[in-house]
Short mmCIF file of C-alpha atoms in Angstrom, two decimals:
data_model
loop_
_atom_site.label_atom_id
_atom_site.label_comp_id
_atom_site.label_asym_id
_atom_site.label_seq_id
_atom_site.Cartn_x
_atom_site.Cartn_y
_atom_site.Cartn_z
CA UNK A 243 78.94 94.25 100.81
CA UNK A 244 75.71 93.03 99.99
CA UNK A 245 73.82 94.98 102.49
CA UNK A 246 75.87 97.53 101.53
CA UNK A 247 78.05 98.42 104.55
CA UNK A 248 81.35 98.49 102.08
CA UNK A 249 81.20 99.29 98.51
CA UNK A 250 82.82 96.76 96.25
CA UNK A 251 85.63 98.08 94.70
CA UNK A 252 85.55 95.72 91.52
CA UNK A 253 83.42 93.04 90.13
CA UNK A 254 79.49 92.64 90.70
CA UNK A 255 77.47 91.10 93.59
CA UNK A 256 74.14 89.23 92.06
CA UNK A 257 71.67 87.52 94.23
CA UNK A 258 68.60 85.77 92.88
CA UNK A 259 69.89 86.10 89.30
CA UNK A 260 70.24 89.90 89.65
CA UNK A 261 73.41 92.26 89.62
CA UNK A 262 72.64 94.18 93.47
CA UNK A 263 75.80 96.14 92.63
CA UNK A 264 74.63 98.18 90.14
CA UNK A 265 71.46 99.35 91.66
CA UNK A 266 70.52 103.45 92.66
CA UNK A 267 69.75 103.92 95.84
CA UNK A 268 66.07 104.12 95.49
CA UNK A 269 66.32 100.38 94.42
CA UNK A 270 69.20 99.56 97.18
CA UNK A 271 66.26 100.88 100.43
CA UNK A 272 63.37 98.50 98.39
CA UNK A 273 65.59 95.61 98.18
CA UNK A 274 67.13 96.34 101.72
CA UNK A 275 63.94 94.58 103.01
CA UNK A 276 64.54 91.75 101.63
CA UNK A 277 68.03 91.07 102.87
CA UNK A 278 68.68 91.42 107.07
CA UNK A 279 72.06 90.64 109.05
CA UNK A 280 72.70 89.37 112.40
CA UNK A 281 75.89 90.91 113.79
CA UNK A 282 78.49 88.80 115.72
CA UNK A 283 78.56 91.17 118.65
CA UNK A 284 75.01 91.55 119.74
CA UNK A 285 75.50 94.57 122.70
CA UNK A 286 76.85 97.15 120.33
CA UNK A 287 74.54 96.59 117.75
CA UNK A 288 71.56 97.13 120.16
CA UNK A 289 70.91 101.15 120.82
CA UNK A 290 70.98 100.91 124.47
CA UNK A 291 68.62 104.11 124.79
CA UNK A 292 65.66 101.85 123.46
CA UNK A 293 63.83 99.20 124.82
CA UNK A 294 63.81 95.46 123.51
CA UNK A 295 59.91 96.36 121.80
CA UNK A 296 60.90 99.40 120.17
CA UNK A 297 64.37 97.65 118.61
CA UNK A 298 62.21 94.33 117.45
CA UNK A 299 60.10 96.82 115.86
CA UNK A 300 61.98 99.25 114.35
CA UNK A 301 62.28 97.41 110.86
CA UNK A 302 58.40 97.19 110.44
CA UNK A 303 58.27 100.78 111.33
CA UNK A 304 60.92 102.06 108.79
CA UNK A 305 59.04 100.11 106.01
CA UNK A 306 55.30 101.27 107.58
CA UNK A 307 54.13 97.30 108.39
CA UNK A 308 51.06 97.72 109.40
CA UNK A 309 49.30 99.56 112.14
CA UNK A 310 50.99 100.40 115.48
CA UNK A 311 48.91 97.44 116.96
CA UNK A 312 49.73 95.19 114.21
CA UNK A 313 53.64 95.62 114.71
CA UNK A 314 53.46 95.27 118.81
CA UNK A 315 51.70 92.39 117.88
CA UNK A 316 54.59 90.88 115.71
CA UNK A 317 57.10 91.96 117.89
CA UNK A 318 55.54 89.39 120.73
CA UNK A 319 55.28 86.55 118.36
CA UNK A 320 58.81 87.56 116.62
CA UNK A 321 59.99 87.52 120.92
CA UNK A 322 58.14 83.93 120.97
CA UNK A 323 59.26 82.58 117.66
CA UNK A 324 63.10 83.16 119.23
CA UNK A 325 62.65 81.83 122.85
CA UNK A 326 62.20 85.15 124.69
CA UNK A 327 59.43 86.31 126.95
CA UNK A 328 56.95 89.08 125.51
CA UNK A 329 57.64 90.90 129.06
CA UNK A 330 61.11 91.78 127.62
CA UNK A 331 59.95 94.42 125.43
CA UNK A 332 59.72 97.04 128.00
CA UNK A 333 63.54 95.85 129.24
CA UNK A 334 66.71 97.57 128.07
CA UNK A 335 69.73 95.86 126.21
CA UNK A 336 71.57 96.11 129.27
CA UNK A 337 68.98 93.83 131.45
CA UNK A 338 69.34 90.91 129.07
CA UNK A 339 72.60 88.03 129.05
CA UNK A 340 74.55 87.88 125.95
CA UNK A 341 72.66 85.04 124.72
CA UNK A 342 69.11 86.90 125.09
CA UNK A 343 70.56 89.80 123.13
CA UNK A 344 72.01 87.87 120.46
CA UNK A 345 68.37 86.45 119.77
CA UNK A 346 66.69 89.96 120.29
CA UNK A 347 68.89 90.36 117.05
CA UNK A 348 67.51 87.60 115.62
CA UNK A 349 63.88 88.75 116.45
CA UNK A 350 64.33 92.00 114.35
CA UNK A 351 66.55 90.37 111.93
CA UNK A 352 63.33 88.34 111.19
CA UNK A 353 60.82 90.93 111.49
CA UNK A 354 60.70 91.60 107.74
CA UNK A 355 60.53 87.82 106.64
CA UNK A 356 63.82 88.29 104.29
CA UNK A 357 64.97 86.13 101.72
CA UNK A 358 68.32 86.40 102.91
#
């Protein structure tokens, strides 16, 4: 509920202080940076269309990080920072083991230094 997959259907959600409930949804997409999940099953949350780079990425694209140089940049060290090889970038989903996939979820999970 909190990163607003379900609605609540009574009572409020606050974080930091703040009711997140109660927010429009100009103010849920600005705060939606600030809070990133990790899903259990790591395959079917990764589009397997894409390649590892473009996935790791996608967050600091969607909130315009920096320059297109900038965010291959932090997609290596985000790759590093988890324990994969930069190479992986230009693999699929399907070429890594569960365990590599789960921490490409990490990687973008992290991408956007969230609070939570």
């Amino acid at each position: 509920m909190i990163v607003g997959l379900e609605r609540p259907t009574g009572g409020t959600i606050e974080y930091a202080g703040k009711n997140i409930s109660a927010r429009g949804a100009t103010e849920i997409r600005r705060w939606r940076r600030h809070i990133q999940m990790i899903f259990q099953d790591p395959y079917s949350s990764l589009d397997p269309r894409h390649r590892i780079g473009t996935i790791v990425g996608e967050p600091l694209a969607i909130f315009k990080e920096g320059t297109t140089k900038e965010r291959a940049e932090r997609v290596v060290e985000l790759l590093r920072m988890v324990g994969l090889d930069p190479r992986y970038v230009k693999r699929y989903p399907h070429e890594l083991s569960g365990g590599q996939r789960q921490r490409v979820g990490i990687a973008r999970a992290l991408a956007l230094q969230p609070t939570l």
